């Protein structure tokens, strides 16, 4: 190309560059995020996840394993030179001992089972009854069934387990049995608060066999037994604070991840999030910041986001108003798509907007969605802008298959790269008074 055409093209390119630069300056757009990937240690994060997922007692909320994990996290923050606060809050603790599902008709069999956390314990004789299949246990499905005094068989999926169990109880059921239609493993999940009826899980093959017998017109009877202890206890939020070299500032960024888990290794859910949290703290401590940064390892997320709700309840109006954003890490060690969460999909959120832009710049597949059920929820409810991060899908969470070998160092590195970049961009967005 020559002459006038070359000049027109050059002008067009210059205008495009100016417009792009202008948009980037306004929105923190493409090309504007700081990349710390050269300083990120995948080995450090993997070692953290290994340490947490190998705790023999597991990290069940309020029990010994969670306390050991909290001590480890506090020690890591101390090693970085960060002051640490341990925020204790009350909690109903649940200790599982044993369970049993015995089929007494039309054939006899004792099935391997596991109680859902906070399931009601039974007498040594157990609870017996006829089995009724209720699909996913929705209100529509339950409305057309006679379940009074019976044991309801349901598939995992749809609503939370506590909602489905509570509904079965309200219809008069004597107990609930769940199975996962997507995997053979026993479901290990929580009912959030102590239930009024026993709720257990069995293997998919056993659940499908019972379902098949019922569909052929057979009457299936079972006896379920549950042995556990629920009592008053406590858990902790482990809080570390990073203050700029110029001293405490008015504005604050909060970055969090829960460190409790179900009674399994819970490597992705959520040793992975804690691993990234600690590495993010290490990296940001090396940066020149103008905001305070608070790193929080939340206790008792798996039993109803108790730790994060307590943390928010202790914030005063000024602290909430001066929080620039909250970034939450939950299940970030594997997946082919990065999900960016706000509670409401259309919520106005600078952190979520920046996260999507950042992932776009780095070339990571992502999706912005609304999601309820992790520690970002309490913060958005308090008027704080949030961005939750999760790598999806993970078919193994809340099962014994959520193990260390499923984690990918590259995924840990990717999300750490994003979280540090978004945190730095949030820090840059603040106008500091001179």
PDB file of C-alpha atoms in Angstrom, residues 75-349:
ATOM      1  CA  UNK A  75       2.079 -19.954  61.468  1.00  0.00           C
ATOM      2  CA  UNK A  76       2.404 -19.298  57.739  1.00  0.00           C
ATOM      3  CA  UNK A  77       1.103 -15.750  58.118  1.00  0.00           C
ATOM      4  CA  UNK A  78       3.505 -15.158  61.016  1.00  0.00           C
ATOM      5  CA  UNK A  79       6.407 -16.352  58.839  1.00  0.00           C
ATOM      6  CA  UNK A  80       5.499 -13.579  56.378  1.00  0.00           C
ATOM      7  CA  UNK A  81       5.739 -11.037  59.162  1.00  0.00           C
ATOM      8  CA  UNK A  82       1.993 -10.339  59.182  1.00  0.00           C
ATOM      9  CA  UNK A  83       0.138  -9.727  62.450  1.00  0.00           C
ATOM     10  CA  UNK A  84      -2.491 -12.411  63.061  1.00  0.00           C
ATOM     11  CA  UNK A  85      -5.819 -12.309  64.878  1.00  0.00           C
ATOM     12  CA  UNK A  86      -7.786 -15.443  65.773  1.00  0.00           C
ATOM     13  CA  UNK A  87     -11.472 -14.568  65.799  1.00  0.00           C
ATOM     14  CA  UNK A  88     -13.405 -17.216  67.752  1.00  0.00           C
ATOM     15  CA  UNK A  89     -17.130 -17.796  67.264  1.00  0.00           C
ATOM     16  CA  UNK A  90     -19.658 -20.319  68.642  1.00  0.00           C
ATOM     17  CA  UNK A  91     -20.627 -23.362  66.610  1.00  0.00           C
ATOM     18  CA  UNK A  92     -22.607 -26.583  66.875  1.00  0.00           C
ATOM     19  CA  UNK A  93     -20.004 -29.296  66.323  1.00  0.00           C
ATOM     20  CA  UNK A  94     -20.863 -32.682  64.845  1.00  0.00           C
ATOM     21  CA  UNK A  95     -18.840 -35.838  65.374  1.00  0.00           C
ATOM     22  CA  UNK A  96     -19.762 -38.802  63.164  1.00  0.00           C
ATOM     23  CA  UNK A  97     -19.254 -42.315  64.534  1.00  0.00           C
ATOM     24  CA  UNK A  98     -21.157 -44.823  62.401  1.00  0.00           C
ATOM     25  CA  UNK A  99     -24.233 -45.441  60.278  1.00  0.00           C
ATOM     26  CA  UNK A 100     -26.049 -48.354  58.701  1.00  0.00           C
ATOM     27  CA  UNK A 101     -28.689 -48.936  56.048  1.00  0.00           C
ATOM     28  CA  UNK A 102     -30.142 -52.469  56.203  1.00  0.00           C
ATOM     29  CA  UNK A 103     -32.647 -53.654  53.608  1.00  0.00           C
ATOM     30  CA  UNK A 104     -35.110 -56.100  55.167  1.00  0.00           C
ATOM     31  CA  UNK A 105     -37.487 -56.642  52.207  1.00  0.00           C
ATOM     32  CA  UNK A 106     -37.847 -57.800  49.458  1.00  0.00           C
ATOM     33  CA  UNK A 107     -34.278 -59.008  49.993  1.00  0.00           C
ATOM     34  CA  UNK A 108     -31.813 -58.669  52.841  1.00  0.00           C
ATOM     35  CA  UNK A 109     -28.629 -56.635  52.586  1.00  0.00           C
ATOM     36  CA  UNK A 110     -26.555 -54.274  54.696  1.00  0.00           C
ATOM     37  CA  UNK A 111     -25.401 -51.319  52.605  1.00  0.00           C
ATOM     38  CA  UNK A 112     -22.343 -49.170  53.139  1.00  0.00           C
ATOM     39  CA  UNK A 113     -23.495 -45.722  54.156  1.00  0.00           C
ATOM     40  CA  UNK A 114     -22.421 -42.383  55.586  1.00  0.00           C
ATOM     41  CA  UNK A 115     -24.350 -39.778  57.564  1.00  0.00           C
ATOM     42  CA  UNK A 116     -24.796 -36.256  56.334  1.00  0.00           C
ATOM     43  CA  UNK A 117     -23.311 -33.802  58.795  1.00  0.00           C
ATOM     44  CA  UNK A 118     -25.823 -32.818  61.515  1.00  0.00           C
ATOM     45  CA  UNK A 119     -28.029 -35.820  60.793  1.00  0.00           C
ATOM     46  CA  UNK A 120     -30.249 -36.728  63.735  1.00  0.00           C
ATOM     47  CA  UNK A 121     -28.901 -39.698  65.657  1.00  0.00           C
ATOM     48  CA  UNK A 122     -31.165 -42.723  66.174  1.00  0.00           C
ATOM     49  CA  UNK A 123     -31.701 -45.239  68.939  1.00  0.00           C
ATOM     50  CA  UNK A 124     -29.562 -48.404  68.739  1.00  0.00           C
ATOM     51  CA  UNK A 125     -32.538 -50.159  67.118  1.00  0.00           C
ATOM     52  CA  UNK A 126     -32.684 -47.537  64.383  1.00  0.00           C
ATOM     53  CA  UNK A 127     -35.634 -46.242  62.371  1.00  0.00           C
ATOM     54  CA  UNK A 128     -37.549 -48.657  60.123  1.00  0.00           C
ATOM     55  CA  UNK A 129     -39.966 -47.982  57.330  1.00  0.00           C
ATOM     56  CA  UNK A 130     -41.103 -48.502  53.787  1.00  0.00           C
ATOM     57  CA  UNK A 131     -39.053 -46.734  51.126  1.00  0.00           C
ATOM     58  CA  UNK A 132     -40.600 -44.101  48.832  1.00  0.00           C
ATOM     59  CA  UNK A 133     -38.645 -42.737  45.870  1.00  0.00           C
ATOM     60  CA  UNK A 134     -38.950 -38.949  45.480  1.00  0.00           C
ATOM     61  CA  UNK A 135     -36.545 -38.169  42.649  1.00  0.00           C
ATOM     62  CA  UNK A 136     -34.775 -34.889  43.461  1.00  0.00           C
ATOM     63  CA  UNK A 137     -37.152 -34.262  46.336  1.00  0.00           C
ATOM     64  CA  UNK A 138     -38.618 -31.061  44.931  1.00  0.00           C
ATOM     65  CA  UNK A 139     -41.838 -29.605  46.313  1.00  0.00           C
ATOM     66  CA  UNK A 140     -43.710 -30.811  43.234  1.00  0.00           C
ATOM     67  CA  UNK A 141     -42.375 -34.353  43.565  1.00  0.00           C
ATOM     68  CA  UNK A 142     -43.005 -34.555  47.290  1.00  0.00           C
ATOM     69  CA  UNK A 143     -46.528 -33.130  47.042  1.00  0.00           C
ATOM     70  CA  UNK A 144     -47.821 -36.186  45.181  1.00  0.00           C
ATOM     71  CA  UNK A 145     -46.351 -38.778  47.544  1.00  0.00           C
ATOM     72  CA  UNK A 146     -47.434 -40.361  50.811  1.00  0.00           C
ATOM     73  CA  UNK A 147     -44.225 -40.342  52.848  1.00  0.00           C
ATOM     74  CA  UNK A 148     -45.628 -40.198  56.378  1.00  0.00           C
ATOM     75  CA  UNK A 149     -43.646 -42.564  58.601  1.00  0.00           C
ATOM     76  CA  UNK A 150     -41.607 -43.741  55.604  1.00  0.00           C
ATOM     77  CA  UNK A 151     -37.988 -43.482  54.436  1.00  0.00           C
ATOM     78  CA  UNK A 152     -37.557 -41.191  51.421  1.00  0.00           C
ATOM     79  CA  UNK A 153     -34.975 -42.095  48.778  1.00  0.00           C
ATOM     80  CA  UNK A 154     -33.667 -39.102  46.796  1.00  0.00           C
ATOM     81  CA  UNK A 155     -30.991 -38.275  44.243  1.00  0.00           C
ATOM     82  CA  UNK A 156     -28.356 -35.645  44.852  1.00  0.00           C
ATOM     83  CA  UNK A 157     -29.023 -32.465  42.878  1.00  0.00           C
ATOM     84  CA  UNK A 158     -31.382 -29.539  42.636  1.00  0.00           C
ATOM     85  CA  UNK A 159     -31.593 -27.855  46.015  1.00  0.00           C
ATOM     86  CA  UNK A 160     -29.363 -28.025  49.085  1.00  0.00           C
ATOM     87  CA  UNK A 161     -29.510 -31.198  51.176  1.00  0.00           C
ATOM     88  CA  UNK A 162     -30.865 -29.294  54.179  1.00  0.00           C
ATOM     89  CA  UNK A 163     -33.782 -27.982  52.114  1.00  0.00           C
ATOM     90  CA  UNK A 164     -34.709 -31.418  50.825  1.00  0.00           C
ATOM     91  CA  UNK A 165     -34.351 -33.076  54.229  1.00  0.00           C
ATOM     92  CA  UNK A 166     -36.422 -30.380  55.905  1.00  0.00           C
ATOM     93  CA  UNK A 167     -39.116 -30.792  53.248  1.00  0.00           C
ATOM     94  CA  UNK A 168     -39.222 -34.557  53.745  1.00  0.00           C
ATOM     95  CA  UNK A 169     -39.632 -34.030  57.493  1.00  0.00           C
ATOM     96  CA  UNK A 170     -42.432 -31.496  56.941  1.00  0.00           C
ATOM     97  CA  UNK A 171     -44.285 -34.147  54.922  1.00  0.00           C
ATOM     98  CA  UNK A 172     -43.929 -36.626  57.785  1.00  0.00           C
ATOM     99  CA  UNK A 173     -40.977 -38.739  56.636  1.00  0.00           C
ATOM    100  CA  UNK A 174     -39.106 -40.773  59.251  1.00  0.00           C
ATOM    101  CA  UNK A 175     -35.751 -40.561  57.474  1.00  0.00           C
ATOM    102  CA  UNK A 176     -33.950 -39.779  54.214  1.00  0.00           C
ATOM    103  CA  UNK A 177     -31.471 -41.721  52.080  1.00  0.00           C
ATOM    104  CA  UNK A 178     -29.499 -39.997  49.304  1.00  0.00           C
ATOM    105  CA  UNK A 179     -27.414 -41.279  46.413  1.00  0.00           C
ATOM    106  CA  UNK A 180     -25.350 -39.451  43.809  1.00  0.00           C
ATOM    107  CA  UNK A 181     -26.541 -40.241  40.251  1.00  0.00           C
ATOM    108  CA  UNK A 182     -23.269 -38.902  38.831  1.00  0.00           C
ATOM    109  CA  UNK A 183     -20.806 -41.012  40.822  1.00  0.00           C
ATOM    110  CA  UNK A 184     -20.565 -44.194  42.878  1.00  0.00           C
ATOM    111  CA  UNK A 185     -19.037 -42.525  45.944  1.00  0.00           C
ATOM    112  CA  UNK A 186     -20.911 -41.884  49.155  1.00  0.00           C
ATOM    113  CA  UNK A 187     -22.028 -38.265  49.463  1.00  0.00           C
ATOM    114  CA  UNK A 188     -20.271 -36.364  52.251  1.00  0.00           C
ATOM    115  CA  UNK A 189     -22.170 -33.162  52.806  1.00  0.00           C
ATOM    116  CA  UNK A 190     -23.834 -31.054  55.456  1.00  0.00           C
ATOM    117  CA  UNK A 191     -27.365 -30.251  56.570  1.00  0.00           C
ATOM    118  CA  UNK A 192     -26.037 -26.948  58.017  1.00  0.00           C
ATOM    119  CA  UNK A 193     -27.987 -27.294  61.286  1.00  0.00           C
ATOM    120  CA  UNK A 194     -29.123 -30.341  63.314  1.00  0.00           C
ATOM    121  CA  UNK A 195     -31.928 -32.141  61.494  1.00  0.00           C
ATOM    122  CA  UNK A 196     -35.166 -33.576  62.850  1.00  0.00           C
ATOM    123  CA  UNK A 197     -34.760 -36.909  61.058  1.00  0.00           C
ATOM    124  CA  UNK A 198     -31.745 -39.084  60.156  1.00  0.00           C
ATOM    125  CA  UNK A 199     -30.251 -38.431  56.707  1.00  0.00           C
ATOM    126  CA  UNK A 200     -27.714 -40.844  55.196  1.00  0.00           C
ATOM    127  CA  UNK A 201     -26.063 -41.497  51.840  1.00  0.00           C
ATOM    128  CA  UNK A 202     -25.500 -44.793  50.019  1.00  0.00           C
ATOM    129  CA  UNK A 203     -23.655 -45.782  46.860  1.00  0.00           C
ATOM    130  CA  UNK A 204     -25.215 -45.032  43.482  1.00  0.00           C
ATOM    131  CA  UNK A 205     -25.465 -48.728  42.550  1.00  0.00           C
ATOM    132  CA  UNK A 206     -27.389 -49.472  45.761  1.00  0.00           C
ATOM    133  CA  UNK A 207     -29.663 -46.485  45.272  1.00  0.00           C
ATOM    134  CA  UNK A 208     -30.419 -47.454  41.694  1.00  0.00           C
ATOM    135  CA  UNK A 209     -31.123 -51.047  42.712  1.00  0.00           C
ATOM    136  CA  UNK A 210     -33.701 -49.866  45.256  1.00  0.00           C
ATOM    137  CA  UNK A 211     -35.168 -47.461  42.711  1.00  0.00           C
ATOM    138  CA  UNK A 212     -35.468 -50.278  40.172  1.00  0.00           C
ATOM    139  CA  UNK A 213     -37.215 -52.561  42.673  1.00  0.00           C
ATOM    140  CA  UNK A 214     -39.717 -49.819  43.490  1.00  0.00           C
ATOM    141  CA  UNK A 215     -40.387 -49.132  39.800  1.00  0.00           C
ATOM    142  CA  UNK A 216     -41.223 -52.847  39.349  1.00  0.00           C
ATOM    143  CA  UNK A 217     -43.828 -52.647  42.095  1.00  0.00           C
ATOM    144  CA  UNK A 218     -41.902 -54.208  44.972  1.00  0.00           C
ATOM    145  CA  UNK A 219     -42.276 -52.989  48.546  1.00  0.00           C
ATOM    146  CA  UNK A 220     -38.843 -52.127  49.897  1.00  0.00           C
ATOM    147  CA  UNK A 221     -38.323 -51.841  53.643  1.00  0.00           C
ATOM    148  CA  UNK A 222     -35.177 -50.617  55.385  1.00  0.00           C
ATOM    149  CA  UNK A 223     -33.814 -49.916  58.827  1.00  0.00           C
ATOM    150  CA  UNK A 224     -31.437 -46.989  59.161  1.00  0.00           C
ATOM    151  CA  UNK A 225     -29.131 -46.355  62.102  1.00  0.00           C
ATOM    152  CA  UNK A 226     -27.087 -43.253  62.849  1.00  0.00           C
ATOM    153  CA  UNK A 227     -24.605 -42.781  65.675  1.00  0.00           C
ATOM    154  CA  UNK A 228     -23.165 -39.283  66.122  1.00  0.00           C
ATOM    155  CA  UNK A 229     -22.757 -36.485  68.631  1.00  0.00           C
ATOM    156  CA  UNK A 230     -23.771 -32.837  68.251  1.00  0.00           C
ATOM    157  CA  UNK A 231     -22.738 -30.371  70.922  1.00  0.00           C
ATOM    158  CA  UNK A 232     -21.773 -26.749  71.530  1.00  0.00           C
ATOM    159  CA  UNK A 233     -18.267 -25.838  70.380  1.00  0.00           C
ATOM    160  CA  UNK A 234     -16.385 -23.174  68.484  1.00  0.00           C
ATOM    161  CA  UNK A 235     -14.389 -22.418  65.361  1.00  0.00           C
ATOM    162  CA  UNK A 236     -12.055 -19.596  64.317  1.00  0.00           C
ATOM    163  CA  UNK A 237     -11.369 -17.161  61.522  1.00  0.00           C
ATOM    164  CA  UNK A 238      -7.613 -16.728  61.023  1.00  0.00           C
ATOM    165  CA  UNK A 239      -7.040 -13.087  60.059  1.00  0.00           C
ATOM    166  CA  UNK A 240      -3.797 -11.519  58.810  1.00  0.00           C
ATOM    167  CA  UNK A 241      -3.408  -7.813  58.044  1.00  0.00           C
ATOM    168  CA  UNK A 242      -1.096  -6.194  55.517  1.00  0.00           C
ATOM    169  CA  UNK A 243      -0.584  -2.472  56.118  1.00  0.00           C
ATOM    170  CA  UNK A 244       1.107  -0.178  53.544  1.00  0.00           C
ATOM    171  CA  UNK A 245       4.548   1.128  54.475  1.00  0.00           C
ATOM    172  CA  UNK A 246       3.018   4.599  54.817  1.00  0.00           C
ATOM    173  CA  UNK A 247       0.829   3.321  57.659  1.00  0.00           C
ATOM    174  CA  UNK A 248      -2.814   2.207  58.087  1.00  0.00           C
ATOM    175  CA  UNK A 249      -5.102   3.527  55.386  1.00  0.00           C
ATOM    176  CA  UNK A 250      -8.822   4.204  55.195  1.00  0.00           C
ATOM    177  CA  UNK A 251      -9.567   1.779  52.354  1.00  0.00           C
ATOM    178  CA  UNK A 252      -9.290  -1.998  52.649  1.00  0.00           C
ATOM    179  CA  UNK A 253      -9.331  -5.011  50.326  1.00  0.00           C
ATOM    180  CA  UNK A 254     -10.402  -8.378  51.789  1.00  0.00           C
ATOM    181  CA  UNK A 255      -9.236 -11.699  50.339  1.00  0.00           C
ATOM    182  CA  UNK A 256     -10.599 -14.915  51.813  1.00  0.00           C
ATOM    183  CA  UNK A 257     -10.877 -18.699  51.594  1.00  0.00           C
ATOM    184  CA  UNK A 258     -12.401 -21.252  53.950  1.00  0.00           C
ATOM    185  CA  UNK A 259     -10.095 -23.822  55.504  1.00  0.00           C
ATOM    186  CA  UNK A 260     -12.596 -26.332  56.911  1.00  0.00           C
ATOM    187  CA  UNK A 261     -13.800 -29.289  54.881  1.00  0.00           C
ATOM    188  CA  UNK A 262     -16.074 -32.306  54.946  1.00  0.00           C
ATOM    189  CA  UNK A 263     -14.756 -35.515  56.513  1.00  0.00           C
ATOM    190  CA  UNK A 264     -12.438 -36.308  53.631  1.00  0.00           C
ATOM    191  CA  UNK A 265      -9.150 -34.922  52.321  1.00  0.00           C
ATOM    192  CA  UNK A 266     -11.069 -31.972  50.825  1.00  0.00           C
ATOM    193  CA  UNK A 267      -8.118 -31.035  48.628  1.00  0.00           C
ATOM    194  CA  UNK A 268      -9.955 -28.869  46.123  1.00  0.00           C
ATOM    195  CA  UNK A 269     -12.691 -27.880  48.573  1.00  0.00           C
ATOM    196  CA  UNK A 270     -10.897 -25.986  49.934  1.00  0.00           C
ATOM    197  CA  UNK A 271      -7.228 -26.670  50.607  1.00  0.00           C
ATOM    198  CA  UNK A 272      -6.702 -25.230  47.131  1.00  0.00           C
ATOM    199  CA  UNK A 273      -8.277 -21.902  48.065  1.00  0.00           C
ATOM    200  CA  UNK A 274      -6.151 -21.588  51.216  1.00  0.00           C
ATOM    201  CA  UNK A 275      -3.026 -22.420  49.210  1.00  0.00           C
ATOM    202  CA  UNK A 276      -3.749 -19.556  46.808  1.00  0.00           C
ATOM    203  CA  UNK A 277      -4.696 -17.246  49.690  1.00  0.00           C
ATOM    204  CA  UNK A 278      -1.321 -17.776  51.375  1.00  0.00           C
ATOM    205  CA  UNK A 279       0.635 -17.353  48.154  1.00  0.00           C
ATOM    206  CA  UNK A 280      -1.325 -14.190  47.357  1.00  0.00           C
ATOM    207  CA  UNK A 281      -0.451 -12.814  50.798  1.00  0.00           C
ATOM    208  CA  UNK A 282       3.233 -13.580  50.228  1.00  0.00           C
ATOM    209  CA  UNK A 283       3.227 -11.806  46.872  1.00  0.00           C
ATOM    210  CA  UNK A 284       1.238  -8.739  47.894  1.00  0.00           C
ATOM    211  CA  UNK A 285       3.475  -8.265  50.940  1.00  0.00           C
ATOM    212  CA  UNK A 286       6.254  -7.530  48.431  1.00  0.00           C
ATOM    213  CA  UNK A 287       4.264  -4.839  46.599  1.00  0.00           C
ATOM    214  CA  UNK A 288       3.933  -1.125  47.266  1.00  0.00           C
ATOM    215  CA  UNK A 289       0.253  -0.712  48.170  1.00  0.00           C
ATOM    216  CA  UNK A 290      -1.981   2.184  49.095  1.00  0.00           C
ATOM    217  CA  UNK A 291      -4.786   0.114  50.677  1.00  0.00           C
ATOM    218  CA  UNK A 292      -4.830  -2.160  53.691  1.00  0.00           C
ATOM    219  CA  UNK A 293      -5.254  -5.810  52.695  1.00  0.00           C
ATOM    220  CA  UNK A 294      -6.925  -8.277  55.056  1.00  0.00           C
ATOM    221  CA  UNK A 295      -6.451 -11.996  54.425  1.00  0.00           C
ATOM    222  CA  UNK A 296      -9.048 -14.218  56.097  1.00  0.00           C
ATOM    223  CA  UNK A 297      -9.055 -18.011  56.363  1.00  0.00           C
ATOM    224  CA  UNK A 298     -12.681 -18.646  57.295  1.00  0.00           C
ATOM    225  CA  UNK A 299     -13.702 -21.455  59.622  1.00  0.00           C
ATOM    226  CA  UNK A 300     -16.957 -23.413  59.376  1.00  0.00           C
ATOM    227  CA  UNK A 301     -17.919 -22.601  55.787  1.00  0.00           C
ATOM    228  CA  UNK A 302     -19.180 -26.114  55.122  1.00  0.00           C
ATOM    229  CA  UNK A 303     -21.794 -25.849  57.861  1.00  0.00           C
ATOM    230  CA  UNK A 304     -23.500 -22.724  56.554  1.00  0.00           C
ATOM    231  CA  UNK A 305     -20.765 -20.101  55.965  1.00  0.00           C
ATOM    232  CA  UNK A 306     -20.752 -19.499  59.716  1.00  0.00           C
ATOM    233  CA  UNK A 307     -17.260 -17.984  59.855  1.00  0.00           C
ATOM    234  CA  UNK A 308     -17.749 -15.396  57.116  1.00  0.00           C
ATOM    235  CA  UNK A 309     -21.167 -14.419  58.453  1.00  0.00           C
ATOM    236  CA  UNK A 310     -19.643 -13.901  61.886  1.00  0.00           C
ATOM    237  CA  UNK A 311     -16.768 -11.864  60.424  1.00  0.00           C
ATOM    238  CA  UNK A 312     -19.183  -9.534  58.639  1.00  0.00           C
ATOM    239  CA  UNK A 313     -21.341  -9.216  61.760  1.00  0.00           C
ATOM    240  CA  UNK A 314     -18.301  -7.845  63.613  1.00  0.00           C
ATOM    241  CA  UNK A 315     -17.566  -5.154  61.005  1.00  0.00           C
ATOM    242  CA  UNK A 316     -18.797  -1.671  61.838  1.00  0.00           C
ATOM    243  CA  UNK A 317     -20.462   0.673  59.350  1.00  0.00           C
ATOM    244  CA  UNK A 318     -17.247   2.538  58.562  1.00  0.00           C
ATOM    245  CA  UNK A 319     -15.308  -0.673  57.892  1.00  0.00           C
ATOM    246  CA  UNK A 320     -17.993  -1.902  55.505  1.00  0.00           C
ATOM    247  CA  UNK A 321     -18.180   1.446  53.714  1.00  0.00           C
ATOM    248  CA  UNK A 322     -14.393   1.555  53.274  1.00  0.00           C
ATOM    249  CA  UNK A 323     -13.998  -1.980  51.923  1.00  0.00           C
ATOM    250  CA  UNK A 324     -13.077  -1.642  48.247  1.00  0.00           C
ATOM    251  CA  UNK A 325     -13.953  -5.251  47.477  1.00  0.00           C
ATOM    252  CA  UNK A 326     -13.873  -8.845  48.692  1.00  0.00           C
ATOM    253  CA  UNK A 327     -12.227 -11.654  46.690  1.00  0.00           C
ATOM    254  CA  UNK A 328     -13.180 -15.220  47.663  1.00  0.00           C
ATOM    255  CA  UNK A 329     -11.338 -18.415  46.712  1.00  0.00           C
ATOM    256  CA  UNK A 330     -13.298 -21.672  46.858  1.00  0.00           C
ATOM    257  CA  UNK A 331     -12.405 -24.794  44.857  1.00  0.00           C
ATOM    258  CA  UNK A 332      -9.733 -23.296  42.617  1.00  0.00           C
ATOM    259  CA  UNK A 333      -7.401 -26.251  42.089  1.00  0.00           C
ATOM    260  CA  UNK A 334      -8.938 -27.787  38.972  1.00  0.00           C
ATOM    261  CA  UNK A 335     -11.410 -27.154  36.158  1.00  0.00           C
ATOM    262  CA  UNK A 336     -11.583 -26.101  32.535  1.00  0.00           C
ATOM    263  CA  UNK A 337     -13.516 -22.850  33.110  1.00  0.00           C
ATOM    264  CA  UNK A 338     -13.035 -20.125  35.706  1.00  0.00           C
ATOM    265  CA  UNK A 339     -16.323 -19.060  37.259  1.00  0.00           C
ATOM    266  CA  UNK A 340     -16.549 -15.526  38.642  1.00  0.00           C
ATOM    267  CA  UNK A 341     -19.287 -15.251  41.260  1.00  0.00           C
ATOM    268  CA  UNK A 342     -21.478 -12.568  42.643  1.00  0.00           C
ATOM    269  CA  UNK A 343     -24.598 -13.590  44.552  1.00  0.00           C
ATOM    270  CA  UNK A 344     -26.836 -11.877  42.004  1.00  0.00           C
ATOM    271  CA  UNK A 345     -25.618 -12.404  38.458  1.00  0.00           C
ATOM    272  CA  UNK A 346     -26.333  -8.783  37.502  1.00  0.00           C
ATOM    273  CA  UNK A 347     -24.886  -7.270  40.688  1.00  0.00           C
ATOM    274  CA  UNK A 348     -22.766  -4.184  40.139  1.00  0.00           C
ATOM    275  CA  UNK A 349     -19.292  -5.248  41.174  1.00  0.00           C
TER     276      UNK A 349
END
